mmCIF file of C-alpha atoms in Angstrom:
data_model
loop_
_atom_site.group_PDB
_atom_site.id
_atom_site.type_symbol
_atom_site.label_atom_id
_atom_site.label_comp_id
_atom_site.label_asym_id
_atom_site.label_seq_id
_atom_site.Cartn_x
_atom_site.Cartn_y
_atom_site.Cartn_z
ATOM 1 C CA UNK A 1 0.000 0.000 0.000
ATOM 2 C CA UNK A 2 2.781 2.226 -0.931
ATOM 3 C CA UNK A 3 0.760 4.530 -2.708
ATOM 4 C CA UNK A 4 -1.266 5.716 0.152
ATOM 5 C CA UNK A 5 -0.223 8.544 2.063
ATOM 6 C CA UNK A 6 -0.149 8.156 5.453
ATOM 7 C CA UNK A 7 -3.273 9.556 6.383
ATOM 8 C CA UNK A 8 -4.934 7.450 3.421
ATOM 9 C CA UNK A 9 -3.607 4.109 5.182
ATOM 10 C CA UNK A 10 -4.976 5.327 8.627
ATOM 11 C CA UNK A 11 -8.039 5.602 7.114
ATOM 12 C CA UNK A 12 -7.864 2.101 5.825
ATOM 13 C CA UNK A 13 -7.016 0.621 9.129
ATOM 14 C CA UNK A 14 -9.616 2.229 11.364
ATOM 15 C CA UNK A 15 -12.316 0.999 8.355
ATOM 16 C CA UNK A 16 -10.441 -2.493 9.092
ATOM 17 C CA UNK A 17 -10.602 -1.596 13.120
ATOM 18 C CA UNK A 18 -13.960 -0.508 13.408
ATOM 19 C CA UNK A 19 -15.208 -3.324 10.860
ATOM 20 C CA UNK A 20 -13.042 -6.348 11.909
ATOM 21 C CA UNK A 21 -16.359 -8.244 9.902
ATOM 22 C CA UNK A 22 -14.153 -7.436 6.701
ATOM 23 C CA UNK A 23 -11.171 -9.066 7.975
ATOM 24 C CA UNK A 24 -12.821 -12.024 9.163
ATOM 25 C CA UNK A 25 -14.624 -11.963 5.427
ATOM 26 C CA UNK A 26 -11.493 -12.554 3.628
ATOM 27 C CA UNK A 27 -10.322 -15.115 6.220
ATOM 28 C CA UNK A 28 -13.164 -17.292 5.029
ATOM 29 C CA UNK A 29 -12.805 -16.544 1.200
ATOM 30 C CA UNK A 30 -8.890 -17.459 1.321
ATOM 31 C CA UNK A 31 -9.712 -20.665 3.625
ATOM 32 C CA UNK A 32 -12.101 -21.974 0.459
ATOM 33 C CA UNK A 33 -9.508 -20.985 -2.144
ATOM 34 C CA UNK A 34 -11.060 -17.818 -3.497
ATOM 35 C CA UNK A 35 -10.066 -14.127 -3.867
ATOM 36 C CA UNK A 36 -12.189 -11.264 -1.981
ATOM 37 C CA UNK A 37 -11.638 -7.669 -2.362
ATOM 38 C CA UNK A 38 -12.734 -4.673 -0.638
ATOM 39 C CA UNK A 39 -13.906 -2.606 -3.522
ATOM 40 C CA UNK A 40 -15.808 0.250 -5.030
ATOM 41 C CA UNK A 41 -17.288 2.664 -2.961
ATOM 42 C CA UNK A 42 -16.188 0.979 0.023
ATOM 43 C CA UNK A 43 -12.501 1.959 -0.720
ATOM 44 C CA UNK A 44 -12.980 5.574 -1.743
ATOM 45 C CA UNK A 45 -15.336 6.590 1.739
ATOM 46 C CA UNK A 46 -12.448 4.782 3.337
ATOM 47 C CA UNK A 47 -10.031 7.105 2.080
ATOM 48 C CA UNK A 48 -12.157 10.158 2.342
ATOM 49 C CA UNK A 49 -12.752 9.423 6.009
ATOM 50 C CA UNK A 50 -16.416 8.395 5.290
ATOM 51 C CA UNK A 51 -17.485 5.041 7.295
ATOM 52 C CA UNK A 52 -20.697 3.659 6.929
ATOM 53 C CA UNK A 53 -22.353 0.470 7.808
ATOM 54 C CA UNK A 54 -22.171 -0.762 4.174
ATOM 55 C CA UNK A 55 -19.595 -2.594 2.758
ATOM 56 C CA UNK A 56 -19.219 -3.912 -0.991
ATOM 57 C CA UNK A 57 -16.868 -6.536 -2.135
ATOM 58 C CA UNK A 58 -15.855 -8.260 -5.199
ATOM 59 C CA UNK A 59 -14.710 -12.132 -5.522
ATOM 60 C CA UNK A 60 -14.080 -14.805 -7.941
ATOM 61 C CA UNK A 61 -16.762 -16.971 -6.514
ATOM 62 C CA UNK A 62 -19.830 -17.404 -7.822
ATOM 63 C CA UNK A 63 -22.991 -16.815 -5.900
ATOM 64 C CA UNK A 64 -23.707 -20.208 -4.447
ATOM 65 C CA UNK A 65 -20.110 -20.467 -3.501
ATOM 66 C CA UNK A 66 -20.695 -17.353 -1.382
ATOM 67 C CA UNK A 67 -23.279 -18.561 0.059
ATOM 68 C CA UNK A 68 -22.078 -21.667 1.219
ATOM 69 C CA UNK A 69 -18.751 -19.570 2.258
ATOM 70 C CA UNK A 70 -20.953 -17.866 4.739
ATOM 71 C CA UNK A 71 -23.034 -20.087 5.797
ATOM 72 C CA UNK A 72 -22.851 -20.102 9.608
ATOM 73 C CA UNK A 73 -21.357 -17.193 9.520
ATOM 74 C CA UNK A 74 -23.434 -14.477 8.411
ATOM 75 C CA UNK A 75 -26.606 -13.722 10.575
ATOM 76 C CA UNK A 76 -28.827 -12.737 7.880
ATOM 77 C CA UNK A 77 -28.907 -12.953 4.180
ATOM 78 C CA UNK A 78 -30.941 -12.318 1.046
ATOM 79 C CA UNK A 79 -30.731 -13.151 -2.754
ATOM 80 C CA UNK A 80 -32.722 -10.183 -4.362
ATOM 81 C CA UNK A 81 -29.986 -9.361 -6.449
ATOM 82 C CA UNK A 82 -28.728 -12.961 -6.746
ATOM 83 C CA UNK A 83 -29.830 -12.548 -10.314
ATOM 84 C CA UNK A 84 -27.269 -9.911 -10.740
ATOM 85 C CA UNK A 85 -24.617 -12.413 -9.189
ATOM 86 C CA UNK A 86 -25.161 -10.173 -5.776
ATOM 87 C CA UNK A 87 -25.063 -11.903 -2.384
ATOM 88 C CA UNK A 88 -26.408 -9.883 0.863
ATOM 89 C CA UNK A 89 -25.344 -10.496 4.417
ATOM 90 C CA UNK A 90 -25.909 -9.198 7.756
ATOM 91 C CA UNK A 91 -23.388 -8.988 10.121
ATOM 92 C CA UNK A 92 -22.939 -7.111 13.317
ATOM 93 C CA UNK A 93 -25.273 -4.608 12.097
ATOM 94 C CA UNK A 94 -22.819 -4.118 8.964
ATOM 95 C CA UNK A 95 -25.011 -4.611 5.388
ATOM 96 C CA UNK A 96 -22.598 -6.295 3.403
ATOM 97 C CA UNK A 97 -22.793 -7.454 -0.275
ATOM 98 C CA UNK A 98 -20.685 -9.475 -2.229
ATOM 99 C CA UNK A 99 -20.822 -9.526 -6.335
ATOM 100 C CA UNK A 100 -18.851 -11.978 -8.634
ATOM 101 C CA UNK A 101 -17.099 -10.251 -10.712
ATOM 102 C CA UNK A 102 -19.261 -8.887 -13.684
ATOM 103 C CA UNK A 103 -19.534 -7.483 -17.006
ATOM 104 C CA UNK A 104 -22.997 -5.674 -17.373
ATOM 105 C CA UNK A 105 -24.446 -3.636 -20.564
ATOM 106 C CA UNK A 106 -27.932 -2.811 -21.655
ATOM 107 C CA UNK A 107 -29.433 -3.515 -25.127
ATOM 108 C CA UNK A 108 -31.267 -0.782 -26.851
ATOM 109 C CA UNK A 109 -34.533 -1.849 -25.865
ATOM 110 C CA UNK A 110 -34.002 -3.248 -22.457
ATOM 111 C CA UNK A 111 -34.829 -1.736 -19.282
ATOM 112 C CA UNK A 112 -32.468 -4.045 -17.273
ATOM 113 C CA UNK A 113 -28.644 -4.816 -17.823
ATOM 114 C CA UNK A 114 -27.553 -8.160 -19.021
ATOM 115 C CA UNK A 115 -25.043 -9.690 -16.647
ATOM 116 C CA UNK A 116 -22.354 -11.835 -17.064
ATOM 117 C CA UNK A 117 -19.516 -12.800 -14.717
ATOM 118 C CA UNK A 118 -16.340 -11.358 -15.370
ATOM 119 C CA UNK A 119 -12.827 -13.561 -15.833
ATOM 120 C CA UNK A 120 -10.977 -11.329 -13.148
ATOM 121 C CA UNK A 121 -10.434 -8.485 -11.221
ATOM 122 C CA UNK A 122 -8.835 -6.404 -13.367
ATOM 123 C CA UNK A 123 -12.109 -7.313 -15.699
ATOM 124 C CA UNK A 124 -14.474 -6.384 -13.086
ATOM 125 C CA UNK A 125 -13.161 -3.162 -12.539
ATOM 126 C CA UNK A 126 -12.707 -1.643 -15.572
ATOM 127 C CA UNK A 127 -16.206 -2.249 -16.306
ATOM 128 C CA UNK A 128 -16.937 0.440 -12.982
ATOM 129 C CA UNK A 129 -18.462 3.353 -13.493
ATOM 130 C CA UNK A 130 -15.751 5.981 -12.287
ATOM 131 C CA UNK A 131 -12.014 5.907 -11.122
ATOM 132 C CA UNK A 132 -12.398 6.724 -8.340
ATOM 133 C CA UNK A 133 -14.777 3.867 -7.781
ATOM 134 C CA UNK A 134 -12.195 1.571 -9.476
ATOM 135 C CA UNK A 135 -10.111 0.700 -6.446
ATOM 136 C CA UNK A 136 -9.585 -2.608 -4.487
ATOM 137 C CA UNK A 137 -8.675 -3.550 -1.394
ATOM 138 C CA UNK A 138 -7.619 -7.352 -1.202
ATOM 139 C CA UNK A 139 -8.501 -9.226 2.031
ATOM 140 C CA UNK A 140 -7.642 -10.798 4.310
ATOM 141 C CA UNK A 141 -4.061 -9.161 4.018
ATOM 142 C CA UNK A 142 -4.317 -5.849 3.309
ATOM 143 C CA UNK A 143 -1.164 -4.696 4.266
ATOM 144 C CA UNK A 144 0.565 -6.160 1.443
ATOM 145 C CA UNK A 145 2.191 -3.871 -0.877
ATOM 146 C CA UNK A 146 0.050 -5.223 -3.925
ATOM 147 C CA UNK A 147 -2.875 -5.621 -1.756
ATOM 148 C CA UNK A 148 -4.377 -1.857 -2.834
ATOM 149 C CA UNK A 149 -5.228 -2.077 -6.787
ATOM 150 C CA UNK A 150 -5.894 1.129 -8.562
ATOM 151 C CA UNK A 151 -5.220 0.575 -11.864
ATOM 152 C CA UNK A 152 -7.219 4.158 -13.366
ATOM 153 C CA UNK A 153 -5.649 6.117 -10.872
ATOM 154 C CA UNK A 154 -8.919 6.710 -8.496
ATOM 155 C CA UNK A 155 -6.677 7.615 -6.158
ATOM 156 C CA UNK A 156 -4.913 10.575 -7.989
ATOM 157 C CA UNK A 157 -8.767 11.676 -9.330
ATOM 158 C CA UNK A 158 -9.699 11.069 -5.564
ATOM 159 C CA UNK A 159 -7.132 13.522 -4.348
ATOM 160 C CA UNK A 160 -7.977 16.160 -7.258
ATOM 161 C CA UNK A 161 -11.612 15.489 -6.234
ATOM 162 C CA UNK A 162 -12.746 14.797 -9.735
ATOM 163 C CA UNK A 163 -14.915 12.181 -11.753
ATOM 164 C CA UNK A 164 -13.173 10.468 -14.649
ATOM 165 C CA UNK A 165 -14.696 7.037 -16.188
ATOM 166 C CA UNK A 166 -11.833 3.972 -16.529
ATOM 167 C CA UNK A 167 -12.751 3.989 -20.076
ATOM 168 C CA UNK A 168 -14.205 5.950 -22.610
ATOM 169 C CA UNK A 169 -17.666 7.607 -21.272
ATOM 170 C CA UNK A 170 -19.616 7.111 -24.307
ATOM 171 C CA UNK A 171 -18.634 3.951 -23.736
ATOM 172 C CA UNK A 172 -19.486 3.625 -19.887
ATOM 173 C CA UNK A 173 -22.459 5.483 -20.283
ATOM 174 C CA UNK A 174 -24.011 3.216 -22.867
ATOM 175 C CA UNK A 175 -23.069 0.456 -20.847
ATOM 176 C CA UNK A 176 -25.145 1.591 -18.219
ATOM 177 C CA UNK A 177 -26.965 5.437 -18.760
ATOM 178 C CA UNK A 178 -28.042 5.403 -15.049
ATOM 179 C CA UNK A 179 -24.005 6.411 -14.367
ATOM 180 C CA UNK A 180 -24.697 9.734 -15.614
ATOM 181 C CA UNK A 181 -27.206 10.683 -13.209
ATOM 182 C CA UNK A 182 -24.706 9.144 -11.030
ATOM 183 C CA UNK A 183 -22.027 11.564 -12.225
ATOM 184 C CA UNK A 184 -24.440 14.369 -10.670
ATOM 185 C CA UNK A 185 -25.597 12.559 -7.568
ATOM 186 C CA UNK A 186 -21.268 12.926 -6.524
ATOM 187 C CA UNK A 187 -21.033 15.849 -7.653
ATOM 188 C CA UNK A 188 -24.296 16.844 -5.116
ATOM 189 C CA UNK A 189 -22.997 14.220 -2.510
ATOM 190 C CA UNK A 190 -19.007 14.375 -2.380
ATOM 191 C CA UNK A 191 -18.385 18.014 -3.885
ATOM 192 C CA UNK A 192 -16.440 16.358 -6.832
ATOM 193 C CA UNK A 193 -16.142 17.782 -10.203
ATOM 194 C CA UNK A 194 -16.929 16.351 -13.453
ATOM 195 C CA UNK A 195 -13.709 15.811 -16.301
ATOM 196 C CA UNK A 196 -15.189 17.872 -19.560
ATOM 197 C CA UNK A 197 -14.757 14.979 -21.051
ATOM 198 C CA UNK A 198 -17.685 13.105 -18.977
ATOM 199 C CA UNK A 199 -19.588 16.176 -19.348
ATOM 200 C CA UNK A 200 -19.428 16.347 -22.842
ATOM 201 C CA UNK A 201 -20.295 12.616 -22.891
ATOM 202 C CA UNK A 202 -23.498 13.607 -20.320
ATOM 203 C CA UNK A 203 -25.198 15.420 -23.062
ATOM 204 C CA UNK A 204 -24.182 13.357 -26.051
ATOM 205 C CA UNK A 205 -26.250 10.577 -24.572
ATOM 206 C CA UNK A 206 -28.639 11.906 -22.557
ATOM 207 C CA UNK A 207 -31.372 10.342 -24.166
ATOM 208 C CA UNK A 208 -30.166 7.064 -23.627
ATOM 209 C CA UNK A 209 -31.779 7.525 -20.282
ATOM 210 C CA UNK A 210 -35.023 6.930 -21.669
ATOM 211 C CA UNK A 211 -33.882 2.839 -20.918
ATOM 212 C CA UNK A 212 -33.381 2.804 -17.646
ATOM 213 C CA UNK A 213 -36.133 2.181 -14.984
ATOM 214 C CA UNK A 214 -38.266 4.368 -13.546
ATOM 215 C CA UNK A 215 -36.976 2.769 -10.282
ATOM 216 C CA UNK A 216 -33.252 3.465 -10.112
ATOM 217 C CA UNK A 217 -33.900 6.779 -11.444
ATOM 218 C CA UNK A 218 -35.676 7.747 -8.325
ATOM 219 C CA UNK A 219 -32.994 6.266 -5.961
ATOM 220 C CA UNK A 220 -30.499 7.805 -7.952
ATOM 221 C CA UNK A 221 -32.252 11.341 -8.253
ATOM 222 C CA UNK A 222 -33.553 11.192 -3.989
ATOM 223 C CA UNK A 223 -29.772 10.508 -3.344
ATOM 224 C CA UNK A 224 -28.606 13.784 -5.487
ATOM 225 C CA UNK A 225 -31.133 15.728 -4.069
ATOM 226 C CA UNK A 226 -30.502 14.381 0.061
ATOM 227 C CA UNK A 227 -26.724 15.854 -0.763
ATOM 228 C CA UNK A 228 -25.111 18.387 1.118
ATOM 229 C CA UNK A 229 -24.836 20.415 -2.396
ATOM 230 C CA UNK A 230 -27.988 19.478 -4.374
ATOM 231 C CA UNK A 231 -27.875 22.793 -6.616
ATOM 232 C CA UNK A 232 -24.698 21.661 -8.262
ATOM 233 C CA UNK A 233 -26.010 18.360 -9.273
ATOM 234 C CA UNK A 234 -29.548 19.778 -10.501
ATOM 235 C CA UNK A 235 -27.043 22.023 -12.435
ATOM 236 C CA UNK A 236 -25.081 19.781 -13.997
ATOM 237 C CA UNK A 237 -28.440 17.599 -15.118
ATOM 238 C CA UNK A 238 -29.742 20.626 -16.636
ATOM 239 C CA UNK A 239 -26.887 21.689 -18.533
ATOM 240 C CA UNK A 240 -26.071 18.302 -19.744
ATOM 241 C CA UNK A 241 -30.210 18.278 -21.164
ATOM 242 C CA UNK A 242 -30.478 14.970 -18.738
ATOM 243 C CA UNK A 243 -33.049 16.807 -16.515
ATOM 244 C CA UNK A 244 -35.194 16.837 -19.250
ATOM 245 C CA UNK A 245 -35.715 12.650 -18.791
ATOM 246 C CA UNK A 246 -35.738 13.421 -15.165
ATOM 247 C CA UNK A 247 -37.111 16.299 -14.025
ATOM 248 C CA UNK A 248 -38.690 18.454 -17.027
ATOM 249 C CA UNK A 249 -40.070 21.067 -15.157
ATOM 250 C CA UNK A 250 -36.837 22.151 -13.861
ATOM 251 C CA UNK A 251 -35.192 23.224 -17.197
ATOM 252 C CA UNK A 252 -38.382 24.809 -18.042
ATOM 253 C CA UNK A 253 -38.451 27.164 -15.513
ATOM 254 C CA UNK A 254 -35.139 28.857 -17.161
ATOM 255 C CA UNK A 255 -37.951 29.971 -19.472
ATOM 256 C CA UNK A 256 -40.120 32.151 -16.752
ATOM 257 C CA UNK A 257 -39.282 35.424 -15.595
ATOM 258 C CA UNK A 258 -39.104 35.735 -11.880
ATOM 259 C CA UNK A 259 -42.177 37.909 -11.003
ATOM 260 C CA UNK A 260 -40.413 39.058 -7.707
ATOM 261 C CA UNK A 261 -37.536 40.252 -10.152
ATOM 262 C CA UNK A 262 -35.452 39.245 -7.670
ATOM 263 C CA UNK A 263 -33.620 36.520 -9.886
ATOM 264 C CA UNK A 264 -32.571 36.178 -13.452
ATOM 265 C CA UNK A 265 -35.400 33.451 -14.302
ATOM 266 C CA UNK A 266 -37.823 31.274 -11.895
ATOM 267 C CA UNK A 267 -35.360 28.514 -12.397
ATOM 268 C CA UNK A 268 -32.505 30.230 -10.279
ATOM 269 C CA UNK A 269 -35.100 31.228 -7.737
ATOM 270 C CA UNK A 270 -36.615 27.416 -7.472
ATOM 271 C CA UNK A 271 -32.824 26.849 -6.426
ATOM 272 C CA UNK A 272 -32.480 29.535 -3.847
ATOM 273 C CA UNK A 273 -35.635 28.155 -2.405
ATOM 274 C CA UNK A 274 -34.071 24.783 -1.848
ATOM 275 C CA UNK A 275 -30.996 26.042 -0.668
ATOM 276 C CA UNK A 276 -33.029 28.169 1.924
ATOM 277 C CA UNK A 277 -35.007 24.882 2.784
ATOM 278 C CA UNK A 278 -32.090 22.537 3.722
ATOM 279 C CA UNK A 279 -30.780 26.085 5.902
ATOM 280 C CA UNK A 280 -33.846 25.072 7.648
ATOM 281 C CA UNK A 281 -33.392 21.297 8.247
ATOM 282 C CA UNK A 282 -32.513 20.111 11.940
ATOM 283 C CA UNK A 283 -32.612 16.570 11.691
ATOM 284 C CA UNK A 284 -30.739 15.514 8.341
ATOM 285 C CA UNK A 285 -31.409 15.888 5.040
ATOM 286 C CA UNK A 286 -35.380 16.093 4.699
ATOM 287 C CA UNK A 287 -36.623 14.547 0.932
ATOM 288 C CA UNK A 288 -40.103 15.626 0.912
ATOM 289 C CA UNK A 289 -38.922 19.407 2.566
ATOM 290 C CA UNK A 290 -36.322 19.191 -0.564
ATOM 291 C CA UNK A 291 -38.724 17.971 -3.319
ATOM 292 C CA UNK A 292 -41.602 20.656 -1.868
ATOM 293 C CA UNK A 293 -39.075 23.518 -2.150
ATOM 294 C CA UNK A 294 -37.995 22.313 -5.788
ATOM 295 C CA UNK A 295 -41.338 21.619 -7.311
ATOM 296 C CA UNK A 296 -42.581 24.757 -5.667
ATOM 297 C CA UNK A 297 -43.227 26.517 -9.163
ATOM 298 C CA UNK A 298 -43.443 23.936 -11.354
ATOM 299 C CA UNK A 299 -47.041 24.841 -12.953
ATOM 300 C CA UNK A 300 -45.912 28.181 -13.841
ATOM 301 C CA UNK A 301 -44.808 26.816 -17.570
ATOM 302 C CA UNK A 302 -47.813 25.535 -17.901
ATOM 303 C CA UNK A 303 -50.181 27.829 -16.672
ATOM 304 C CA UNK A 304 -49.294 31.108 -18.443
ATOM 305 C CA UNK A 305 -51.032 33.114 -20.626
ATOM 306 C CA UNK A 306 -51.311 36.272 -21.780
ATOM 307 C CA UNK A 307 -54.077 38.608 -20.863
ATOM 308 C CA UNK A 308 -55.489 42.006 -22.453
ATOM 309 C CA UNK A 309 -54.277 44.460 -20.664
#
């Protein structure tokens, strides 16, 4: 883990410290001959300092493998996303899930990714969504210097605080459009930037949006807007033309003239609102307080009209 600075590895070990239910994790996985690796998500809230009760992971095995690997050991689990090679566990109040490594892409008609299992790590990560989501942690040992694999430098992107794709993003995003909502939900959650080059990619294939479920687009869009910086992801959606498969009022509102004419358009008000409405919030991030305050002036497109006079 030579790469890590020091306060980087810290980090690491007090994720390790206060969730020895990783450690013991990998014990199991190397005791049945397979690989298991802290991954994703997991890795960069490590590194910013972020710990959470949810852990992902990435392994060789295949579901039922996993599940016979935990057997015993786990004190819950569920196979709702078994389908997508996804195992879930319960353990010491830690959510844990475990995926095989996976190649995923939609069709042009399809609503749901088709998944198959990937051939190795380095498969399974290229086929993530951004660098900085791209790093791996291997278990049990993860003090050994190959144990931390980065190879899109997530960390360097982490440290810039920017969102880069391992690939191409035309290429990403067609894999899977829901990662360009995703693009905005960091940018609203974490404070990262977008690369130009994912931005430009954002509005190239907006539309593409159109595939994916009504479902994950509402996860994806409550998680933006629960952010400490919601404005800058609504932003970015509308400049990239993706609010219009999201949200449609909110673009539209760049059309009105604020009445108050104490704002450029209705649009930049609507956003002052919100900001003014999470000023208000005392017990965490309030959804239906933040979806009130956006939606606030949403009819106004639609109810204008010109009168005599």
């Amino acid at each position: 883990m030579s790469d890590l600075s020091a306060a980087q590895h810290n980090a690491v070990r007090e994720l390790l410290r206060v969730t020895p239910v990783a450690g013991e994790l990998g014990e199991r996985f190397e005791a049945a001959g397979h690989a298991l690796h802290l991954v994703g998500g997991s890795v960069r809230d490590a590194l910013l300092g972020r710990l959470g009760d949810d852990l992902d992971f990435t392994t060789d095995a295949h579901p039922d493998a996993v599940l016979a690997i935990t057997a015993g050991w786990a004190e819950a689990s569920w196979q709702t996303g078994i389908a997508f090679g996804t195992v879930g566990l319960m353990r010491r109040g830690f959510r844990l899930e475990i995926t095989t490594y996976r190649a995923e892409a939609y069709d042009r008609l399809s609503r749901n990714p088709d998944v198959t299992y990937g051939d190795s790590l380095s498969d399974d990560l290229a086929r993530r969504d951004f660098s900085v989501n791209a790093m791996a942690l291997a278990l049990p040992d993860w003090k050994a210097p190959e144990a931390f694999v980065d190879p899109y430098c997530g960390l360097d992107d982490l440290a810039a605080r920017v969102l880069r794709t391992p690939g191409a993003p035309q290429r990403s995003f067609g894999d899977d459009p829901l990662r360009m909502l995703r693009a905005a939900r960091f940018a609203a959650q974490l404070g990262f930037s977008v690369d130009p080059a994912v931005v430009s990619a954002m509005g190239e294939l907006a539309g593409r949006l159109e595939i994916v479920s009504v479902e994950r687009i509402t996860e994806e869009f409550s998680k933006l807007l629960c952010g400490p910086d919601p404005r800058a992801g609504l932003e970015l959606l509308v400049d990239t033309g993706l609010a219009s498969y999201v949200v449609p009022e909110l673009p539209a509102l760049r059309l009105e003239i604020d009445e108050h004419h104490q704002h450029k358009d209705v649009y930049d008000h609507t956003l002052q609102v919100l900001e003014r409405a999470i000023a208000l919030e005392t017990g965490g991030p309030d959804l239906v307080l933040r979806l009130a305050a956006l939606l606030h002036d949403i009819g106004k497109p639609r109810t204008r009209r010109k009168e005599p006079g």
